[in-house]
């Protein structure tokens, strides 16, 4: 004869322990939508820095691939490339 567990409801296999856990989790105030955790802000800052570095790298690489004549046609010299890559 098979035994069936009819006591499980929407909480699934966690049963009473799951319901007790939900009480503790929902007992704390939710984080406001305009507040981001510090780690998210740090990640966004680091991602932005890496993206800026990569943009500068690609710009520098593209300009270095041009000949001196092509650079002269657009009004640049090889000495201008680092400043342009840094956007200064």
PDB file of C-alpha atoms in Angstrom:
ATOM      1  CA  UNK A   1       0.000   0.000   0.000  1.00  0.00           C
ATOM      2  CA  UNK A   2       1.375   3.393  -0.984  1.00  0.00           C
ATOM      3  CA  UNK A   3       1.345   6.324   1.367  1.00  0.00           C
ATOM      4  CA  UNK A   4       0.456   9.700  -0.072  1.00  0.00           C
ATOM      5  CA  UNK A   5       1.288  13.006   1.555  1.00  0.00           C
ATOM      6  CA  UNK A   6      -1.886  15.060   1.240  1.00  0.00           C
ATOM      7  CA  UNK A   7      -0.648  17.728   3.677  1.00  0.00           C
ATOM      8  CA  UNK A   8       1.397  19.522   1.000  1.00  0.00           C
ATOM      9  CA  UNK A   9      -0.253  22.602  -0.366  1.00  0.00           C
ATOM     10  CA  UNK A  10       1.107  25.539  -2.344  1.00  0.00           C
ATOM     11  CA  UNK A  11       4.209  25.684  -0.132  1.00  0.00           C
ATOM     12  CA  UNK A  12       5.458  22.479  -1.737  1.00  0.00           C
ATOM     13  CA  UNK A  13       7.832  20.103  -0.025  1.00  0.00           C
ATOM     14  CA  UNK A  14       8.930  22.690   2.533  1.00  0.00           C
ATOM     15  CA  UNK A  15       5.630  22.348   4.395  1.00  0.00           C
ATOM     16  CA  UNK A  16       5.542  24.012   7.804  1.00  0.00           C
ATOM     17  CA  UNK A  17       9.232  24.938   7.680  1.00  0.00           C
ATOM     18  CA  UNK A  18       8.618  26.818   4.441  1.00  0.00           C
ATOM     19  CA  UNK A  19       5.711  28.714   5.925  1.00  0.00           C
ATOM     20  CA  UNK A  20       7.794  29.655   8.986  1.00  0.00           C
ATOM     21  CA  UNK A  21      10.604  30.837   6.697  1.00  0.00           C
ATOM     22  CA  UNK A  22       8.164  33.009   4.766  1.00  0.00           C
ATOM     23  CA  UNK A  23       7.138  34.738   7.986  1.00  0.00           C
ATOM     24  CA  UNK A  24      10.744  35.709   8.684  1.00  0.00           C
ATOM     25  CA  UNK A  25      11.451  36.792   5.116  1.00  0.00           C
ATOM     26  CA  UNK A  26       8.319  38.886   4.736  1.00  0.00           C
ATOM     27  CA  UNK A  27       8.798  40.443   8.163  1.00  0.00           C
ATOM     28  CA  UNK A  28      11.435  42.814   6.795  1.00  0.00           C
ATOM     29  CA  UNK A  29      10.610  45.966   4.887  1.00  0.00           C
ATOM     30  CA  UNK A  30      11.171  45.678   1.144  1.00  0.00           C
ATOM     31  CA  UNK A  31      13.936  47.712  -0.455  1.00  0.00           C
ATOM     32  CA  UNK A  32      12.571  50.826  -2.132  1.00  0.00           C
ATOM     33  CA  UNK A  33      12.716  50.839  -5.922  1.00  0.00           C
ATOM     34  CA  UNK A  34      14.999  53.884  -6.048  1.00  0.00           C
ATOM     35  CA  UNK A  35      17.529  52.376  -3.627  1.00  0.00           C
ATOM     36  CA  UNK A  36      20.137  50.122  -5.169  1.00  0.00           C
ATOM     37  CA  UNK A  37      22.449  48.000  -3.086  1.00  0.00           C
ATOM     38  CA  UNK A  38      26.020  49.258  -2.856  1.00  0.00           C
ATOM     39  CA  UNK A  39      27.285  46.189  -4.676  1.00  0.00           C
ATOM     40  CA  UNK A  40      25.067  46.993  -7.672  1.00  0.00           C
ATOM     41  CA  UNK A  41      26.410  50.553  -7.767  1.00  0.00           C
ATOM     42  CA  UNK A  42      29.973  49.299  -7.516  1.00  0.00           C
ATOM     43  CA  UNK A  43      29.350  46.803 -10.317  1.00  0.00           C
ATOM     44  CA  UNK A  44      27.867  49.521 -12.513  1.00  0.00           C
ATOM     45  CA  UNK A  45      30.872  51.769 -11.854  1.00  0.00           C
ATOM     46  CA  UNK A  46      33.358  49.003 -12.667  1.00  0.00           C
ATOM     47  CA  UNK A  47      31.424  48.035 -15.788  1.00  0.00           C
ATOM     48  CA  UNK A  48      31.435  51.658 -16.916  1.00  0.00           C
ATOM     49  CA  UNK A  49      35.178  51.944 -16.388  1.00  0.00           C
ATOM     50  CA  UNK A  50      35.846  48.786 -18.396  1.00  0.00           C
ATOM     51  CA  UNK A  51      33.532  49.982 -21.174  1.00  0.00           C
ATOM     52  CA  UNK A  52      35.331  53.356 -21.356  1.00  0.00           C
ATOM     53  CA  UNK A  53      38.725  51.636 -21.429  1.00  0.00           C
ATOM     54  CA  UNK A  54      37.557  49.350 -24.237  1.00  0.00           C
ATOM     55  CA  UNK A  55      36.199  52.279 -26.257  1.00  0.00           C
ATOM     56  CA  UNK A  56      39.541  54.073 -25.913  1.00  0.00           C
ATOM     57  CA  UNK A  57      41.401  50.907 -26.892  1.00  0.00           C
ATOM     58  CA  UNK A  58      39.296  50.421 -30.031  1.00  0.00           C
ATOM     59  CA  UNK A  59      39.652  54.084 -31.009  1.00  0.00           C
ATOM     60  CA  UNK A  60      43.422  53.978 -30.515  1.00  0.00           C
ATOM     61  CA  UNK A  61      43.677  50.716 -32.496  1.00  0.00           C
ATOM     62  CA  UNK A  62      41.590  52.069 -35.381  1.00  0.00           C
ATOM     63  CA  UNK A  63      43.528  55.318 -35.632  1.00  0.00           C
ATOM     64  CA  UNK A  64      46.895  53.567 -35.390  1.00  0.00           C
ATOM     65  CA  UNK A  65      45.882  51.385 -38.348  1.00  0.00           C
ATOM     66  CA  UNK A  66      45.587  54.480 -40.570  1.00  0.00           C
ATOM     67  CA  UNK A  67      48.517  55.674 -42.641  1.00  0.00           C
ATOM     68  CA  UNK A  68      50.125  59.063 -42.032  1.00  0.00           C
ATOM     69  CA  UNK A  69      48.467  60.369 -45.191  1.00  0.00           C
ATOM     70  CA  UNK A  70      45.013  59.196 -44.038  1.00  0.00           C
ATOM     71  CA  UNK A  71      45.582  60.822 -40.653  1.00  0.00           C
ATOM     72  CA  UNK A  72      46.644  64.048 -42.397  1.00  0.00           C
ATOM     73  CA  UNK A  73      43.463  63.934 -44.503  1.00  0.00           C
ATOM     74  CA  UNK A  74      41.353  64.058 -41.342  1.00  0.00           C
ATOM     75  CA  UNK A  75      43.595  66.665 -39.723  1.00  0.00           C
ATOM     76  CA  UNK A  76      45.404  64.449 -37.220  1.00  0.00           C
ATOM     77  CA  UNK A  77      48.930  63.340 -36.455  1.00  0.00           C
ATOM     78  CA  UNK A  78      50.103  60.246 -34.626  1.00  0.00           C
ATOM     79  CA  UNK A  79      50.792  62.447 -31.592  1.00  0.00           C
ATOM     80  CA  UNK A  80      47.074  63.316 -31.412  1.00  0.00           C
ATOM     81  CA  UNK A  81      45.915  59.704 -31.121  1.00  0.00           C
ATOM     82  CA  UNK A  82      46.319  59.188 -27.333  1.00  0.00           C
ATOM     83  CA  UNK A  83      44.432  62.403 -26.528  1.00  0.00           C
ATOM     84  CA  UNK A  84      41.631  61.530 -28.930  1.00  0.00           C
ATOM     85  CA  UNK A  85      41.372  58.008 -27.518  1.00  0.00           C
ATOM     86  CA  UNK A  86      41.033  59.514 -24.019  1.00  0.00           C
ATOM     87  CA  UNK A  87      38.546  62.071 -25.453  1.00  0.00           C
ATOM     88  CA  UNK A  88      40.445  65.037 -24.022  1.00  0.00           C
TER      89      UNK A  88
END
